[in-house]
PDB file of C-alpha atoms and ligand atoms in Angstrom:
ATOM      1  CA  UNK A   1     -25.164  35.271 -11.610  1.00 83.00           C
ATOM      2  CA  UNK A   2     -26.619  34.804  -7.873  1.00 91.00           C
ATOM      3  CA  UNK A   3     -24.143  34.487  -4.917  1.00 94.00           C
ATOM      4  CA  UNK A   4     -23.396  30.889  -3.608  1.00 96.00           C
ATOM      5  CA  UNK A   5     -25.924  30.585  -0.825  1.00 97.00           C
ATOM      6  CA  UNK A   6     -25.022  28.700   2.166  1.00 97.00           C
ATOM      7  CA  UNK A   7     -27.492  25.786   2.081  1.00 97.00           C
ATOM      8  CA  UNK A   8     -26.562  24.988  -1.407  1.00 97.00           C
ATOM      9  CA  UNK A   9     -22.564  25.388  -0.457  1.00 97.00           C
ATOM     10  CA  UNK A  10     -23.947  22.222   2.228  1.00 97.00           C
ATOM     11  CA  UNK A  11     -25.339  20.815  -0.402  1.00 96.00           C
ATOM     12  CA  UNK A  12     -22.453  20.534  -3.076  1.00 96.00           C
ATOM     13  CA  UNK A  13     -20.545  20.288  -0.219  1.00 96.00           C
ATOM     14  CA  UNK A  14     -22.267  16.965   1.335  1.00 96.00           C
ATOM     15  CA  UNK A  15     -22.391  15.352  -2.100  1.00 95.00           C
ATOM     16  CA  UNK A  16     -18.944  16.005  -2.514  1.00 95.00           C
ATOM     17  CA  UNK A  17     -17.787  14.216   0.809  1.00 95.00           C
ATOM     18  CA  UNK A  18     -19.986  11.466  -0.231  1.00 93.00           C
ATOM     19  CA  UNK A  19     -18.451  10.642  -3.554  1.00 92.00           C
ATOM     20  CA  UNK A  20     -15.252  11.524  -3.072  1.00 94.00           C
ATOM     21  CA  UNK A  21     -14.722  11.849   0.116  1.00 94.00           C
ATOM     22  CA  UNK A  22     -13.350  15.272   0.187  1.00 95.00           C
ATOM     23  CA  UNK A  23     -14.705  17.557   2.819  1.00 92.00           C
ATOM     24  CA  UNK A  24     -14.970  21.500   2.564  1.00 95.00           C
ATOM     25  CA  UNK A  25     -15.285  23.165   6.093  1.00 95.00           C
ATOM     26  CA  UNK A  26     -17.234  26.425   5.699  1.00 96.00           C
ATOM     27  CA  UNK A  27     -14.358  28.451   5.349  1.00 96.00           C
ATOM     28  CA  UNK A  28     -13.897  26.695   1.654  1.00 96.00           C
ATOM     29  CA  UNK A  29     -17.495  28.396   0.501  1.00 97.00           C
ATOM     30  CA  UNK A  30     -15.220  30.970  -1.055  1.00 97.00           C
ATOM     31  CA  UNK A  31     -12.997  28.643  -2.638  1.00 97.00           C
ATOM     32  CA  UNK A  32     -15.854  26.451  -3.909  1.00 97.00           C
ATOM     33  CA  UNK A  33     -18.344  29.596  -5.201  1.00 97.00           C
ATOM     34  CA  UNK A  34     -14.521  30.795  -7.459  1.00 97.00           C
ATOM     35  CA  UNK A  35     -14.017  27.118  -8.575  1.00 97.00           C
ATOM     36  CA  UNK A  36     -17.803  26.660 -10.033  1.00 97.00           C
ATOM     37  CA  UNK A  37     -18.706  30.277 -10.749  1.00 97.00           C
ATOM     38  CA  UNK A  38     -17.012  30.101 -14.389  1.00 97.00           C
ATOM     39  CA  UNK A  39     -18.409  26.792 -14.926  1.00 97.00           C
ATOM     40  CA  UNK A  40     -22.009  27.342 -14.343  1.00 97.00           C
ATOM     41  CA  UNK A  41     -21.542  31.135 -16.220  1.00 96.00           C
ATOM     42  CA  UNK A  42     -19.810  29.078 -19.232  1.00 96.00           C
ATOM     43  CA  UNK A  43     -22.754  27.043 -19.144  1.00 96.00           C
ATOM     44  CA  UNK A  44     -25.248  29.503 -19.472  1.00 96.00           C
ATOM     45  CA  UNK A  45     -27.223  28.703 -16.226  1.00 95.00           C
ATOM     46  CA  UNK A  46     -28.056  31.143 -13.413  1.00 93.00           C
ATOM     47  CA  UNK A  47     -27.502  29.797 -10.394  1.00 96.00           C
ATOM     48  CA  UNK A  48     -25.265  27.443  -8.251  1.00 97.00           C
ATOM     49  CA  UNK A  49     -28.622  25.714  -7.617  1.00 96.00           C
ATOM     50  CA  UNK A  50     -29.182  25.007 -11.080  1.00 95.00           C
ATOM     51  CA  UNK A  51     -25.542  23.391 -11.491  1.00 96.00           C
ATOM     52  CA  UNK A  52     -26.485  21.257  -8.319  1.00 95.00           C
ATOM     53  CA  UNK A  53     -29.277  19.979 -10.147  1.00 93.00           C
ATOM     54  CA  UNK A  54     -27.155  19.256 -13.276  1.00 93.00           C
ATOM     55  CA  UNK A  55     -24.848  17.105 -11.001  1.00 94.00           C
ATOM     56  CA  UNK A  56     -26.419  15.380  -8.441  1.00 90.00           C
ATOM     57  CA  UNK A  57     -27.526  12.016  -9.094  1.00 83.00           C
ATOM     58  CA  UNK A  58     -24.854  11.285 -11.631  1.00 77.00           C
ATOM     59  CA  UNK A  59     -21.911  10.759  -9.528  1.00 73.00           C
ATOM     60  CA  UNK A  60     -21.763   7.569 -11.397  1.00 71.00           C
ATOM     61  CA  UNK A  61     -21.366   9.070 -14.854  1.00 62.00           C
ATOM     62  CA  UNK A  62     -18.081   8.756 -16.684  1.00 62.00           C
ATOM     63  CA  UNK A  63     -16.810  11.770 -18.279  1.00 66.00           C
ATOM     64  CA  UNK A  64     -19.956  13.785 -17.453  1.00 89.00           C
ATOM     65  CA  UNK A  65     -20.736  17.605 -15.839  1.00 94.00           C
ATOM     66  CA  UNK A  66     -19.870  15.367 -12.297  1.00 94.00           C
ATOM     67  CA  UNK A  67     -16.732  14.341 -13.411  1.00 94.00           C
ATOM     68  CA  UNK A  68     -16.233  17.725 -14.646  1.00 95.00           C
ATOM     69  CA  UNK A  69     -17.360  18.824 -11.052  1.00 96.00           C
ATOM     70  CA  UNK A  70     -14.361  16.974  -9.478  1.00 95.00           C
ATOM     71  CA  UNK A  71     -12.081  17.937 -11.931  1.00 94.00           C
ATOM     72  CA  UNK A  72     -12.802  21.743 -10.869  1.00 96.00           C
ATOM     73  CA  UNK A  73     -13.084  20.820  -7.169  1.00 96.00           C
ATOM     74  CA  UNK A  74     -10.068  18.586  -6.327  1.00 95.00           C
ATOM     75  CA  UNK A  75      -6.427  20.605  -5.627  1.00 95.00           C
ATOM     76  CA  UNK A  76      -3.910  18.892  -7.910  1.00 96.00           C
ATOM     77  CA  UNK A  77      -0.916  20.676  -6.926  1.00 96.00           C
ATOM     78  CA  UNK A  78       2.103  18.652  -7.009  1.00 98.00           C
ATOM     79  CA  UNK A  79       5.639  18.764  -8.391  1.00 98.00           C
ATOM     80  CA  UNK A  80       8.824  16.531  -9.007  1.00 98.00           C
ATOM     81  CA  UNK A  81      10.905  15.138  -5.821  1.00 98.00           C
ATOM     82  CA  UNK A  82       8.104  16.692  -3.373  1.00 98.00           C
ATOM     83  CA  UNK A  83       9.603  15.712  -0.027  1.00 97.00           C
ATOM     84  CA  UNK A  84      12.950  14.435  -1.291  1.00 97.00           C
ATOM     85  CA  UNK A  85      13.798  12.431   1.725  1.00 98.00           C
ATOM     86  CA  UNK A  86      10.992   9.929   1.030  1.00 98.00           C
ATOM     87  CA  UNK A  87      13.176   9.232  -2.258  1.00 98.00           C
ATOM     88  CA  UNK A  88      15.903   8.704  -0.060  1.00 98.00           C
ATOM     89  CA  UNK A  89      14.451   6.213   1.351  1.00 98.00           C
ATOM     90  CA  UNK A  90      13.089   4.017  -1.415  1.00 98.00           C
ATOM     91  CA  UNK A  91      16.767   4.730  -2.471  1.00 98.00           C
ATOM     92  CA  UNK A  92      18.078   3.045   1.101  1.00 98.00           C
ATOM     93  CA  UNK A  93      15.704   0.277   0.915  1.00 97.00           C
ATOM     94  CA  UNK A  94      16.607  -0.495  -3.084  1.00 98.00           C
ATOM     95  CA  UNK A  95      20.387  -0.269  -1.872  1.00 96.00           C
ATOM     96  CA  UNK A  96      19.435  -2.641   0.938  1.00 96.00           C
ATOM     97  CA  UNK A  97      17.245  -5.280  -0.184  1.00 97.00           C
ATOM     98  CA  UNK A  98      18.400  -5.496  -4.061  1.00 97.00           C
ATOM     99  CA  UNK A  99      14.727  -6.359  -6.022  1.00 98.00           C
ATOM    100  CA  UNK A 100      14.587  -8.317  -8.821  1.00 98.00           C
ATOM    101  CA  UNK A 101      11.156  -6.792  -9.457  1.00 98.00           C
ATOM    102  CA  UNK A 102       9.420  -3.867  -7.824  1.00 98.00           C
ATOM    103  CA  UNK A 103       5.697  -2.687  -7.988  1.00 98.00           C
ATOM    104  CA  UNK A 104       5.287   0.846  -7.241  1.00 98.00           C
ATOM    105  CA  UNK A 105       1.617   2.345  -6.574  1.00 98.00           C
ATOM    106  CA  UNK A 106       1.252   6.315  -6.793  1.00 98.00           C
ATOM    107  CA  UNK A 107      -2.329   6.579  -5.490  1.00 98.00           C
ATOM    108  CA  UNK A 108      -3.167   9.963  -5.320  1.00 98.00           C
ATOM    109  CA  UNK A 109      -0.902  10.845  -8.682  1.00 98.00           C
ATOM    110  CA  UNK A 110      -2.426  13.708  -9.724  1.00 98.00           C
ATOM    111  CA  UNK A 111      -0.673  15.070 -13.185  1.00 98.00           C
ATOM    112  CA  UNK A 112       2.114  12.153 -12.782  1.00 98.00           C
ATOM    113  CA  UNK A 113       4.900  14.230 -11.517  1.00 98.00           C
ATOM    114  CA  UNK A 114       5.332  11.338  -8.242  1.00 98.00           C
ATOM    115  CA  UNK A 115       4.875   8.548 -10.476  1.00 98.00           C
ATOM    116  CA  UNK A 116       7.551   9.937 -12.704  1.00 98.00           C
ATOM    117  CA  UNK A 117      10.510  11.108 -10.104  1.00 98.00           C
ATOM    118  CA  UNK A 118       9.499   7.247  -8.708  1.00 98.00           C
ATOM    119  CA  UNK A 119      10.184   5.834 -12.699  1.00 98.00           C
ATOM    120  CA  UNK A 120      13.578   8.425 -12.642  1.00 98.00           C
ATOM    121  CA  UNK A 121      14.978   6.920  -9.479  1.00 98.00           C
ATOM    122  CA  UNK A 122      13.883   3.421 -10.175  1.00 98.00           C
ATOM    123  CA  UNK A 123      15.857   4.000 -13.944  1.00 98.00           C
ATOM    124  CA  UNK A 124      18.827   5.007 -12.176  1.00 98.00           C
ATOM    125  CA  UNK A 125      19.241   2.824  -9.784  1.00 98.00           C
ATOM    126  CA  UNK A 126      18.640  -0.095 -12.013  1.00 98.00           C
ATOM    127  CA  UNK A 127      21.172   1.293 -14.646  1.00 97.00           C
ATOM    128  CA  UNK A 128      23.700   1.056 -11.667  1.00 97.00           C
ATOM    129  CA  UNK A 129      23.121  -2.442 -11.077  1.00 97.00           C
ATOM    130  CA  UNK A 130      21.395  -1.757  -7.669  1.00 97.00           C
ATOM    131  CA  UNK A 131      17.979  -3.438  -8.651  1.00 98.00           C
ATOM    132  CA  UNK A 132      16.791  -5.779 -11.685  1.00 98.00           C
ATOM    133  CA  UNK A 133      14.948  -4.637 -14.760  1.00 98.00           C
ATOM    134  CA  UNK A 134      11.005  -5.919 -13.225  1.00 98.00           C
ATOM    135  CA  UNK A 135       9.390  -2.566 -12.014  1.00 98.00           C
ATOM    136  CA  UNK A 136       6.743  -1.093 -12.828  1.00 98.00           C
ATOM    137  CA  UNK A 137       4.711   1.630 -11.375  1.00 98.00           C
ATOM    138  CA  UNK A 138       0.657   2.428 -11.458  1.00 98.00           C
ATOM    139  CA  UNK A 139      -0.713   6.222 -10.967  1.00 98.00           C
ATOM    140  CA  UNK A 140      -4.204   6.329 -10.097  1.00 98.00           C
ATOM    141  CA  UNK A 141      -6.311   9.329  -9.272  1.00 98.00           C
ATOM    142  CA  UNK A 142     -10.241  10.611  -9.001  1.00 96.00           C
ATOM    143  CA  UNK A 143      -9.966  13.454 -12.015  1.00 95.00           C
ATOM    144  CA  UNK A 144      -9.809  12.343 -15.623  1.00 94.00           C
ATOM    145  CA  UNK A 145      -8.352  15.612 -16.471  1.00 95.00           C
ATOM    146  CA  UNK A 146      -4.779  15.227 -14.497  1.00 97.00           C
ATOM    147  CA  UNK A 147      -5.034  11.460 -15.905  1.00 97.00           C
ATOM    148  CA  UNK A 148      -5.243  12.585 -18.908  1.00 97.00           C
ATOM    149  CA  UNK A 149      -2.356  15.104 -18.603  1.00 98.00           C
ATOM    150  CA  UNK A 150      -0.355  12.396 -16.879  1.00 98.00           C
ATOM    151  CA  UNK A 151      -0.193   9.875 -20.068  1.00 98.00           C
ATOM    152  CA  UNK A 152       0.767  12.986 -22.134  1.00 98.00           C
ATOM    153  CA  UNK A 153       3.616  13.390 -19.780  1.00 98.00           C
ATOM    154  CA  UNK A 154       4.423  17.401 -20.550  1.00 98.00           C
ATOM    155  CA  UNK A 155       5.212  19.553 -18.189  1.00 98.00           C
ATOM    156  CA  UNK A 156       6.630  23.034 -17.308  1.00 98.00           C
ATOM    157  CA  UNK A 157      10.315  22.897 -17.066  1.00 97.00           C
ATOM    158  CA  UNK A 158       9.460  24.735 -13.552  1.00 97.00           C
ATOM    159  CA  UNK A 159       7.743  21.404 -12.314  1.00 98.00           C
ATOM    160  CA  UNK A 160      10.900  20.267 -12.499  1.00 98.00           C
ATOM    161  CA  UNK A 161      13.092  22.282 -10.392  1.00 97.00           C
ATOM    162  CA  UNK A 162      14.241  19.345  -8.282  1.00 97.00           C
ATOM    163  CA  UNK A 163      15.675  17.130 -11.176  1.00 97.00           C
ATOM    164  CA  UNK A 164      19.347  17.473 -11.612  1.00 96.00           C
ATOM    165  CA  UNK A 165      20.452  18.403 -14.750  1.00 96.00           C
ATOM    166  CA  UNK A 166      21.831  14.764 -15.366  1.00 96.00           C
ATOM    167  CA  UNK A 167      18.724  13.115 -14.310  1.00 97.00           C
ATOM    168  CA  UNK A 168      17.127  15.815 -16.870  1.00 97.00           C
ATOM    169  CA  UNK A 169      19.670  15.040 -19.362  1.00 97.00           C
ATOM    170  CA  UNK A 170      18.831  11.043 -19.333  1.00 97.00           C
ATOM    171  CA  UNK A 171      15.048  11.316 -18.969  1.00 98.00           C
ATOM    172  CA  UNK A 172      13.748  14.023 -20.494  1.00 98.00           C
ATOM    173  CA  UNK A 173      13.499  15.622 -23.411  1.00 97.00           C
ATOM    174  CA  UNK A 174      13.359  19.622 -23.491  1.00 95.00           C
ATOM    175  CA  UNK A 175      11.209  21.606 -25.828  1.00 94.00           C
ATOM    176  CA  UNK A 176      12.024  24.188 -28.525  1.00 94.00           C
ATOM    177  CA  UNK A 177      10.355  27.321 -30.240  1.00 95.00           C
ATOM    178  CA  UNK A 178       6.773  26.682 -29.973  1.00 93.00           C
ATOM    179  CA  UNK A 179       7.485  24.000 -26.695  1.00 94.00           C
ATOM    180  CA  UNK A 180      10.065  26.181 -25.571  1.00 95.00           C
ATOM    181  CA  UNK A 181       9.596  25.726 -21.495  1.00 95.00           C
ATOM    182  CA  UNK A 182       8.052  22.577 -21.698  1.00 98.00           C
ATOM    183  CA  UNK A 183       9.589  19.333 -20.606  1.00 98.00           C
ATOM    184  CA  UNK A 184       8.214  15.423 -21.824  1.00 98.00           C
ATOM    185  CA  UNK A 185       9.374  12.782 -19.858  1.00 98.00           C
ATOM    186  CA  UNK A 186      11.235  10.000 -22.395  1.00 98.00           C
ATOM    187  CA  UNK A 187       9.740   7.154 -23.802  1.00 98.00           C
ATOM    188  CA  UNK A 188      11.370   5.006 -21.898  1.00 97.00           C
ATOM    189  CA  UNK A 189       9.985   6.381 -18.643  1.00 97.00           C
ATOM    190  CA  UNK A 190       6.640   6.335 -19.956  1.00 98.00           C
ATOM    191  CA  UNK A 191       6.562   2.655 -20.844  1.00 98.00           C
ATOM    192  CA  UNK A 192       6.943   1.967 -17.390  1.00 98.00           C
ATOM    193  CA  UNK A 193       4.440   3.968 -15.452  1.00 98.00           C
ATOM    194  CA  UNK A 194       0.732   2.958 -16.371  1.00 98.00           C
ATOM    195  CA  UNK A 195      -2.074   5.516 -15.432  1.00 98.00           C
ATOM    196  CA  UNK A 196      -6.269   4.624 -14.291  1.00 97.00           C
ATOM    197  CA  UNK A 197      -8.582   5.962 -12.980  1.00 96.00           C
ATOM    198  CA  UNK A 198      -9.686   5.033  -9.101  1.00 97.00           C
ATOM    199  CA  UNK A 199     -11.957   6.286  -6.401  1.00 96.00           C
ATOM    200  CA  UNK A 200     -10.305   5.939  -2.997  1.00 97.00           C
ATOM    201  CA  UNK A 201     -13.749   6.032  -1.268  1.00 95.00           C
ATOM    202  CA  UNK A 202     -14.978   3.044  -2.579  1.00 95.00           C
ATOM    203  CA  UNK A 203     -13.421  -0.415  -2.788  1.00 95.00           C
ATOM    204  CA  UNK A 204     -10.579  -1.440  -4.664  1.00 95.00           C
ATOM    205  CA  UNK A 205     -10.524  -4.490  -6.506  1.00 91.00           C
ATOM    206  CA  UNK A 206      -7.103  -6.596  -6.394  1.00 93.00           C
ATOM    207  CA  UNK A 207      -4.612  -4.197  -8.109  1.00 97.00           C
ATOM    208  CA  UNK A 208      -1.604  -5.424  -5.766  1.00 93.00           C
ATOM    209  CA  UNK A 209       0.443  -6.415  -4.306  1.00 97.00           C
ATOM    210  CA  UNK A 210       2.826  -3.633  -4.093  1.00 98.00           C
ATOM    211  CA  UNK A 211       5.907  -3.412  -2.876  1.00 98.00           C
ATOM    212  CA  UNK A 212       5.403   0.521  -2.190  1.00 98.00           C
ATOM    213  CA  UNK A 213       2.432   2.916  -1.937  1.00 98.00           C
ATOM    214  CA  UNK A 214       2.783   6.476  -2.037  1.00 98.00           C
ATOM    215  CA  UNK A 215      -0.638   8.424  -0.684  1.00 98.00           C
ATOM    216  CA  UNK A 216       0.588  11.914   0.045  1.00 98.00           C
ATOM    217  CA  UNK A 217      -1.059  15.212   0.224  1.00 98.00           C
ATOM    218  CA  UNK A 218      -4.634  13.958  -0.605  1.00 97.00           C
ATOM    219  CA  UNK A 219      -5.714  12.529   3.125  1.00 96.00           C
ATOM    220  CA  UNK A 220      -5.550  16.195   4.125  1.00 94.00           C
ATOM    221  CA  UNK A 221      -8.831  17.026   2.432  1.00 94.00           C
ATOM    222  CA  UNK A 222     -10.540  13.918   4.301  1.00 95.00           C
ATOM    223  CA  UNK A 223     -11.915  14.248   7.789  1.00 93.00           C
ATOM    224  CA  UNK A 224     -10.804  11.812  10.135  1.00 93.00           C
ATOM    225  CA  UNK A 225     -12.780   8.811   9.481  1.00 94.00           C
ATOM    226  CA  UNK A 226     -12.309   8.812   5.950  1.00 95.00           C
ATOM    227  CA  UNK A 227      -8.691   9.211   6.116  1.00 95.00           C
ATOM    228  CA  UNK A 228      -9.051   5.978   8.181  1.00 96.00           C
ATOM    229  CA  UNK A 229     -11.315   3.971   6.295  1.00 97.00           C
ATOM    230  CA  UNK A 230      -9.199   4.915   2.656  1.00 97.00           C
ATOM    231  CA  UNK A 231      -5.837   3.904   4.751  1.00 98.00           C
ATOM    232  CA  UNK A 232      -6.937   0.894   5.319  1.00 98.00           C
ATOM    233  CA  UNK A 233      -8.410   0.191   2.321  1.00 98.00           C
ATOM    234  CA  UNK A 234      -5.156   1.458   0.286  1.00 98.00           C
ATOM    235  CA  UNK A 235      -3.019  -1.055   2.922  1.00 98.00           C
ATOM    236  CA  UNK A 236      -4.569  -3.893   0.924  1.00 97.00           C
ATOM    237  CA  UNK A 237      -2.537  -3.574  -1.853  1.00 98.00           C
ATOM    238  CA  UNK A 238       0.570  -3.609   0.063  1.00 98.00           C
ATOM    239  CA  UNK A 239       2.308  -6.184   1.054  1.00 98.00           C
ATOM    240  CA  UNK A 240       3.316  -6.826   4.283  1.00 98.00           C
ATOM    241  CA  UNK A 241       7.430  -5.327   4.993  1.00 98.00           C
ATOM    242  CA  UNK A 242       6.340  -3.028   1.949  1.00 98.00           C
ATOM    243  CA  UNK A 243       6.474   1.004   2.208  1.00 98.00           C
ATOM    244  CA  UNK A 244       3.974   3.343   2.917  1.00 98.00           C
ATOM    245  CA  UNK A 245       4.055   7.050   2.531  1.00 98.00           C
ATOM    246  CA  UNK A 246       1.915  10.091   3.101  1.00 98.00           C
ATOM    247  CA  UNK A 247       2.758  13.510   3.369  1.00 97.00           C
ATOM    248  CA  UNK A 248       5.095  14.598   6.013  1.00 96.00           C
ATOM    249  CA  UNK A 249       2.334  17.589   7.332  1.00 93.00           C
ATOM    250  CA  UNK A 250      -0.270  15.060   7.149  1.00 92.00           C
ATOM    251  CA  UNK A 251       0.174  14.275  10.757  1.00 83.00           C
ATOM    252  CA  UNK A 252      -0.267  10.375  12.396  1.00 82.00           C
ATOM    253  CA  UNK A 253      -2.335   8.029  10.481  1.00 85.00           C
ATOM    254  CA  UNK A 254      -4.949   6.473  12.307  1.00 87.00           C
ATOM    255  CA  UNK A 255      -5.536   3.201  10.988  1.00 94.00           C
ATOM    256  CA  UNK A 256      -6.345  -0.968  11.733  1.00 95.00           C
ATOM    257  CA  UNK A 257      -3.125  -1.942  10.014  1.00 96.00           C
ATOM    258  CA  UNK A 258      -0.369  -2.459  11.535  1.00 96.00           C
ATOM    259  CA  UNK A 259       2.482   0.083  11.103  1.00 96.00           C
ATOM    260  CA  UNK A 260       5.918   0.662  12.042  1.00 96.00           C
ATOM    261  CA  UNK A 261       6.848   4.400  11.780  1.00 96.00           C
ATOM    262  CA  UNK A 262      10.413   4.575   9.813  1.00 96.00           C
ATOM    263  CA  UNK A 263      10.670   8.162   9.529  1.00 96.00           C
ATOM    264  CA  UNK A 264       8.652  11.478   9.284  1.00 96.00           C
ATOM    265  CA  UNK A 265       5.259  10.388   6.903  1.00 97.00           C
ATOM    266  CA  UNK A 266       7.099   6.875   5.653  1.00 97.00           C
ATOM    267  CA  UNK A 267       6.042   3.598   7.280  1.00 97.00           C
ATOM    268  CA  UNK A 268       6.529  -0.222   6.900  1.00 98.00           C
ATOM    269  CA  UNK A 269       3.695  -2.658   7.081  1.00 98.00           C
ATOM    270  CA  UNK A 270       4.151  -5.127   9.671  1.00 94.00           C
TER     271      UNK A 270
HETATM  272  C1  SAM B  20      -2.511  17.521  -3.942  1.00 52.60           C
HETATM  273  S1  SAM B  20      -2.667  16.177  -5.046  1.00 52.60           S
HETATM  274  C2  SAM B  20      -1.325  15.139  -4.479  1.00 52.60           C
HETATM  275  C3  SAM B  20      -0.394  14.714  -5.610  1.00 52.60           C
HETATM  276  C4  SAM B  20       0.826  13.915  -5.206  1.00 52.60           C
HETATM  277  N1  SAM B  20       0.494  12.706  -4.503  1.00 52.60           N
HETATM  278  C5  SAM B  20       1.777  14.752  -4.401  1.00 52.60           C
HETATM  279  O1  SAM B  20       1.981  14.494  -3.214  1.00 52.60           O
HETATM  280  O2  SAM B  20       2.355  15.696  -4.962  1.00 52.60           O
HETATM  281  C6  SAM B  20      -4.109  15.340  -4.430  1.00 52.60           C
HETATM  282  C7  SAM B  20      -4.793  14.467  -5.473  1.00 52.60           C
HETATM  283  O3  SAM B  20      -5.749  13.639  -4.823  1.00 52.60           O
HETATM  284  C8  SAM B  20      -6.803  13.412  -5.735  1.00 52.60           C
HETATM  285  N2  SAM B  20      -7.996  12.928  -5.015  1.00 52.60           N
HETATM  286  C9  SAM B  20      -8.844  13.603  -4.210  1.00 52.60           C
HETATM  287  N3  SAM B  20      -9.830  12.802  -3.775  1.00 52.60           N
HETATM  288  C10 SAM B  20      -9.614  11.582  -4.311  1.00 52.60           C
HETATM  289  C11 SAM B  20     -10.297  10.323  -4.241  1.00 52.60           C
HETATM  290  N4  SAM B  20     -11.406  10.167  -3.528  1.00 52.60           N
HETATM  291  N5  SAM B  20      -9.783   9.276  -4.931  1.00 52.60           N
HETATM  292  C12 SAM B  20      -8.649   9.421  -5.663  1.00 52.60           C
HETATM  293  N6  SAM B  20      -7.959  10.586  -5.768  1.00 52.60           N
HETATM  294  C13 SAM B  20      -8.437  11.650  -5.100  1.00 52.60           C
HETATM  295  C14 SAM B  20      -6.995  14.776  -6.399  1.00 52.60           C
HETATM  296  O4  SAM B  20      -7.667  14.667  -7.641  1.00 52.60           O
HETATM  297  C15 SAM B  20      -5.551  15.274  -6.522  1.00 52.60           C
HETATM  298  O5  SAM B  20      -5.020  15.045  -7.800  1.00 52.60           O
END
């Protein structure tokens, strides 16, 4: 198969940053010629140009070689109680304010591990009487394939490293022979954390409002305006006093809404 060739990296590149918004500096050509290069030779085609010709132009397509495209582009990495002092604080603020109801939005989700540590916490908290029985949460991300692994809700016990065994215990149930290392997250968890499918680049219809967005680790594959413009877009669907969250290395966020900085990559619309 021929070698990725820098004006069709651009090219894969640009269409990428316009549907999705993610942007690969040319340092990523690497990254993005290993990602595709099984792809296109599974396909049977010769050329990176040839798979750019397969996608372009069907960004809208559900389920189709874009989709696929995104799937194989987009870094999913992710795990349970990533950045545990953000739990902390939706722990504090629970404690604090004592919800009847809570709406929780997970909007980069990825395989569901965030949505799920949220659904743990939320369980726990309400068993001890700290909140009432109304939450719910809502995982959304760009790739059908995490989505897809994120209603399944089976993961390797290692995903898991940061669950106490009690929380384990009450939540999860742990596989054997065949499933040995695998964990699924309870029934009960499940019924409470819906997943769908949304673009952060383009507009979101009325999902909200929610009392707490998390949108960490994805605005580092943005450049700046994009990180902006989804911000504020995501801000929407909070309400105002609610919680927002991004990753703690993902530096300040420069946005129109109003925020009040509460701690390191947590922050309260005002
Ligand atoms: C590194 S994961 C973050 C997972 C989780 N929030 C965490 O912090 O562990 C980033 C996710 O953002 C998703 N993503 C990238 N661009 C997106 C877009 N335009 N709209 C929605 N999701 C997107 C990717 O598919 C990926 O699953």
């Amino acid at each position: 198969m021929q070698a990725l060739r820098d004006d069709t990296f651009q090219a894969i590149s640009a269409l990428m940053h316009q549907a999705i918004g993610v942007h690969f500096p040319a340092a990523k050509k690497p990254l993005v010629a290993s990602r595709l290069g099984p792809r296109i030779q599974k396909l049977g085609l010769d050329s990176y140009e040839d798979y750019m010709a397969l996608i372009d132009g069907h960004e809208d397509g559900q389920g189709g070689e874009f989709q696929m495209a995104v799937d194989l582009l987009t870094t999913n990495e992710t795990y349970f109680f990533r950045e545990p002092a953000h739990y902390a604080l939706i722990e504090q603020e629970i404690t604090r304010t004592r919800p009847q109801a809570l709406s929780v939005w997970s909007a980069a989700s990825s395989f569901g591990d965030e949505a799920y540590s949220t659904a743990m916490l939320l369980a726990d908290l309400q068993q001890q009487g700290r909140m009432g029985s109304q939450w719910q949460i809502l995982g959304t991300d760009i790739s059908d394939r995490v989505l897809r692994s994120a209603v399944e809700a089976v993961y390797p016990a290692d995903r898991l490293r940061n669950v106490s065994p009690e929380r384990l215990r009450r939540h999860c149930l742990r596989g054997s022979g065949d499933t040995d290392g695998l964990v699924q997250i309870g029934d009960k968890l499940r019924e409470r954390v819906r997943f769908g499918q949304l673009n952060l680049c383009l507009p979101i219809e009325d999902i909200g409002p929610f009392d707490i967005v998390l949108l960490r680790n994805v605005l580092i594959y943005f450049d700046a305006a994009t990180k902006a413009a989804v911000v504020d877009r995501v801000l929407t669907q909070l309400r105002p006093g609610g919680l927002f969250f991004i990753g703690t290395a993902e530096g300040r966020v420069a946005c129109s809404t109003p925020l009040q900085p509460v701690a390191p990559g947590a922050f309260r619309k005002t």
